[in-house]
Coordinates of N, CA, C and O in Angstrom, one line a residue:
M419 N 62.8 51.2 107.3 CA 61.6 50.5 107.7 C 60.5 50.9 106.7 O 60.5 51.9 106.1
Y420 N 59.5 50.0 106.7 CA 58.3 50.2 105.9 C 57.2 50.9 106.6 O 56.8 50.4 107.6
P421 N 56.8 52.1 106.1 CA 55.8 52.9 106.9 C 54.5 52.1 107.0 O 53.7 52.3 108.0
E422 N 54.2 51.2 106.1 CA 52.9 50.4 106.2 C 53.0 49.2 107.0 O 52.1 48.4 107.1
S423 N 54.2 48.9 107.7 CA 54.4 47.7 108.5 C 53.4 47.7 109.7 O 53.3 48.7 110.3
P424 N 52.8 46.5 109.9 CA 51.9 46.4 111.1 C 52.7 46.4 112.4 O 52.1 46.4 113.5
I425 N 54.0 46.2 112.4 CA 54.8 46.1 113.6 C 55.1 47.5 114.1 O 55.6 48.3 113.4
D426 N 54.9 47.7 115.4 CA 55.3 49.0 116.0 C 56.7 48.8 116.5 O 57.0 48.3 117.6
W427 N 57.7 49.3 115.7 CA 59.1 49.1 115.9 C 59.6 49.8 117.2 O 60.4 49.3 117.9
D428 N 59.0 51.0 117.4 CA 59.4 51.8 118.6 C 59.0 51.0 119.9 O 59.8 50.9 120.8
E429 N 57.8 50.5 119.9 CA 57.4 49.7 121.0 C 58.2 48.5 121.2 O 58.6 48.1 122.3
L430 N 58.5 47.8 120.1 CA 59.3 46.6 120.2 C 60.7 46.8 120.9 O 61.1 46.1 121.7
F431 N 61.3 48.0 120.5 CA 62.6 48.3 121.1 C 62.5 48.9 122.5 O 63.5 48.9 123.2
E432 N 61.3 49.3 122.9 CA 61.1 49.8 124.2 C 60.9 48.7 125.2 O 61.4 48.8 126.4
Y433 N 60.3 47.6 124.8 CA 60.0 46.5 125.7 C 60.9 45.3 125.3 O 60.5 44.2 124.9
L434 N 62.2 45.5 125.5 CA 63.2 44.5 125.2 C 63.3 43.4 126.3 O 63.0 43.7 127.5
P435 N 63.6 42.2 125.9 CA 63.8 41.1 127.0 C 64.8 41.5 128.0 O 65.8 42.2 127.7
G436 N 64.5 41.2 129.3 CA 65.3 41.6 130.4 C 64.9 42.9 131.1 O 65.4 43.2 132.2
T437 N 64.1 43.7 130.4 CA 63.6 44.9 131.0 C 62.7 44.6 132.2 O 61.8 43.8 132.2
L438 N 62.9 45.4 133.3 CA 62.1 45.2 134.5 C 60.9 46.1 134.4 O 61.0 47.3 134.2
V439 N 59.7 45.5 134.6 CA 58.4 46.3 134.6 C 57.6 46.0 135.8 O 57.7 45.0 136.4
E440 N 56.7 46.9 136.1 CA 55.7 46.8 137.1 C 54.3 46.7 136.4 O 54.1 47.3 135.4
L441 N 53.4 46.0 137.0 CA 52.0 46.0 136.5 C 51.4 47.3 137.0 O 51.5 47.7 138.1
A442 N 50.8 48.0 136.0 CA 50.2 49.3 136.3 C 49.1 49.3 137.4 O 49.0 50.2 138.2
D443 N 48.3 48.2 137.4 CA 47.2 48.1 138.4 C 47.7 47.5 139.7 O 46.9 47.4 140.6
Q444 N 48.9 47.0 139.8 CA 49.5 46.4 141.0 C 50.9 47.0 141.2 O 51.9 46.3 141.1
P445 N 51.0 48.3 141.6 CA 52.3 48.8 141.9 C 53.1 48.0 142.9 O 52.5 47.5 143.9
G446 N 54.4 47.8 142.7 CA 55.2 46.9 143.5 C 55.3 45.5 143.0 O 56.2 44.8 143.5
T447 N 54.4 45.1 142.1 CA 54.5 43.8 141.6 C 55.3 43.9 140.3 O 54.8 44.4 139.3
S448 N 56.6 43.4 140.3 CA 57.4 43.6 139.2 C 57.8 42.2 138.5 O 57.8 41.2 139.2
Y449 N 58.0 42.3 137.2 CA 58.4 41.2 136.4 C 59.5 41.6 135.4 O 59.6 42.8 135.2
Q450 N 60.1 40.6 134.9 CA 61.1 40.8 133.9 C 60.5 40.4 132.5 O 59.8 39.4 132.5
I451 N 60.7 41.2 131.5 CA 60.2 40.9 130.2 C 60.9 39.7 129.6 O 62.1 39.6 129.6
D452 N 60.1 38.7 129.2 CA 60.7 37.5 128.6 C 60.9 37.7 127.1 O 61.9 37.4 126.6
C453 N 59.8 38.2 126.5 CA 59.9 38.5 125.0 C 58.8 39.4 124.6 O 57.8 39.5 125.3
Y454 N 59.0 40.0 123.5 CA 58.0 40.8 122.8 C 57.7 40.1 121.5 O 58.6 40.0 120.6
E455 N 56.5 39.5 121.3 CA 56.2 38.8 120.1 C 55.2 39.7 119.3 O 54.0 39.8 119.6
A456 N 55.8 40.3 118.3 CA 55.0 41.3 117.5 C 53.8 40.7 116.8 O 52.9 41.5 116.5
T457 N 53.8 39.4 116.6 CA 52.6 38.8 115.9 C 51.5 38.4 116.8 O 50.5 37.9 116.4
M458 N 51.7 38.6 118.1 CA 50.7 38.2 119.1 C 50.0 39.4 119.6 O 50.5 40.5 119.7
V459 N 48.8 39.2 120.1 CA 48.0 40.3 120.7 C 47.4 39.7 122.0 O 46.6 38.7 121.9
P460 N 47.8 40.2 123.2 CA 48.9 41.1 123.5 C 50.3 40.6 123.2 O 50.5 39.4 123.2
P461 N 51.2 41.5 123.0 CA 52.6 41.1 122.5 C 53.6 40.8 123.6 O 54.7 40.3 123.2
I462 N 53.4 41.2 124.8 CA 54.5 41.2 125.8 C 54.3 40.0 126.7 O 53.3 39.9 127.4
W463 N 55.4 39.1 126.8 CA 55.4 38.0 127.7 C 56.3 38.3 128.8 O 57.4 38.8 128.6
L464 N 55.9 38.0 130.1 CA 56.7 38.2 131.3 C 57.2 36.9 131.9 O 56.5 35.9 131.8
V465 N 58.4 36.9 132.5 CA 58.9 35.8 133.1 C 58.1 35.5 134.4 O 57.9 36.4 135.2
G466 N 57.5 34.3 134.5 CA 56.7 33.9 135.7 C 55.3 34.4 135.7 O 54.6 34.2 136.6
D467 N 54.8 35.0 134.6 CA 53.4 35.4 134.4 C 52.9 34.6 133.2 O 53.4 34.8 132.1
P468 N 51.9 33.8 133.4 CA 51.3 33.0 132.3 C 50.5 33.7 131.3 O 50.3 33.2 130.2
R469 N 50.2 35.0 131.6 CA 49.3 35.7 130.7 C 50.1 36.8 130.0 O 50.9 37.6 130.6
P470 N 50.0 36.9 128.6 CA 50.7 38.0 127.9 C 50.1 39.4 128.3 O 48.9 39.4 128.7
R471 N 50.8 40.4 128.1 CA 50.3 41.8 128.5 C 50.4 42.8 127.4 O 51.2 42.7 126.5
Y472 N 49.6 43.8 127.5 CA 49.6 45.0 126.6 C 50.6 46.0 127.2 O 50.7 46.1 128.5
P473 N 51.2 46.9 126.4 CA 52.1 47.9 127.0 C 51.4 48.8 128.0 O 52.0 49.2 129.0
H474 N 50.1 49.2 127.8 CA 49.4 50.1 128.8 C 49.2 49.4 130.1 O 48.9 50.1 131.1
E475 N 49.4 48.1 130.2 CA 49.3 47.4 131.5 C 50.6 47.4 132.3 O 50.6 47.0 133.5
L476 N 51.7 47.9 131.7 CA 53.0 47.9 132.3 C 53.6 49.3 132.5 O 53.3 50.2 131.7
Q477 N 54.4 49.4 133.5 CA 55.2 50.6 133.7 C 56.7 50.1 133.8 O 57.1 49.3 134.6
I478 N 57.5 50.7 132.9 CA 58.9 50.3 132.9 C 59.6 50.8 134.1 O 59.6 52.0 134.4
V479 N 60.3 49.9 134.8 CA 61.1 50.3 136.0 C 62.5 50.5 135.7 O 63.2 51.4 136.1
S480 N 63.1 49.6 134.9 CA 64.5 49.6 134.6 C 64.6 49.1 133.1 O 64.2 48.0 132.8
G481 N 65.2 50.0 132.3 CA 65.4 49.7 130.9 C 66.5 48.7 130.6 O 67.4 48.5 131.5
Q482 N 66.5 48.1 129.5 CA 67.6 47.2 129.0 C 68.3 47.8 127.8 O 67.6 48.3 126.9
A483 N 69.6 47.9 127.8 CA 70.3 48.4 126.7 C 70.1 47.6 125.5 O 70.2 46.3 125.6
A484 N 69.9 48.2 124.4 CA 69.7 47.5 123.1 C 71.0 46.9 122.6 O 72.0 47.6 122.7
R485 N 71.0 45.7 122.1 CA 72.2 45.1 121.5 C 72.2 45.4 120.0 O 71.5 44.8 119.3
V486 N 72.9 46.5 119.7 CA 73.0 46.9 118.3 C 74.4 47.1 117.9 O 75.3 47.2 118.8
C487 N 74.7 47.1 116.6 CA 76.0 47.4 116.1 C 76.1 48.7 115.5 O 75.1 49.3 115.1
A488 N 77.3 49.3 115.5 CA 77.6 50.6 114.9 C 77.4 50.4 113.4 O 77.8 49.5 112.7
L489 N 76.8 51.5 112.8 CA 76.6 51.5 111.3 C 77.7 52.1 110.6 O 77.9 51.9 109.4
G490 N 78.5 52.9 111.2 CA 79.6 53.5 110.6 C 80.9 52.6 110.5 O 80.9 51.6 111.1
P491 N 81.9 53.1 109.7 CA 83.1 52.3 109.6 C 83.9 52.2 110.9 O 83.8 53.2 111.7
S492 N 84.6 51.2 111.1 CA 85.4 51.0 112.3 C 86.6 52.0 112.3 O 87.1 52.3 111.2
K493 N 86.9 52.5 113.4 CA 88.0 53.5 113.5 C 89.4 52.8 113.4 O 90.3 53.4 113.0
S494 N 89.4 51.5 113.7 CA 90.7 50.8 113.7 C 91.0 50.3 112.3 O 92.2 50.1 111.9
R495 N 90.0 50.1 111.5 CA 90.2 49.6 110.1 C 89.4 50.5 109.1 O 88.3 50.9 109.5
S496 N 89.9 50.6 108.0 CA 89.1 51.3 107.0 C 88.9 50.4 105.7 O 89.9 49.8 105.3
A497 N 87.8 50.4 105.2 CA 87.5 49.6 104.0 C 88.2 50.1 102.8 O 88.4 49.4 101.8
Y498 N 88.7 51.4 102.9 CA 89.3 52.0 101.7 C 90.8 52.2 101.9 O 91.5 52.8 101.1
S499 N 91.4 51.6 102.9 CA 92.9 51.7 103.1 C 93.6 50.8 102.0 O 93.2 49.8 101.7
A500 N 94.8 51.3 101.6 CA 95.5 50.6 100.6 C 96.5 49.7 101.2 O 97.0 49.8 102.3

């Protein structure tokens, strides 16, 4: 990653689509994250809420597993096998 990047990558991966959040000023009012748009201010869009939100307005209730791939070689195949 580039240290001078304006995108907060940690925040982006914390607020993944599908994550269940509550509004901090309205406990019990929960929404699912629709998307995190890094180029928008505020960046977080919720399903069923017409207004985008800032992270400090939300409390994560249930996290979403990140869809990532392994960076190491596969155990079933090796790129160096003869």
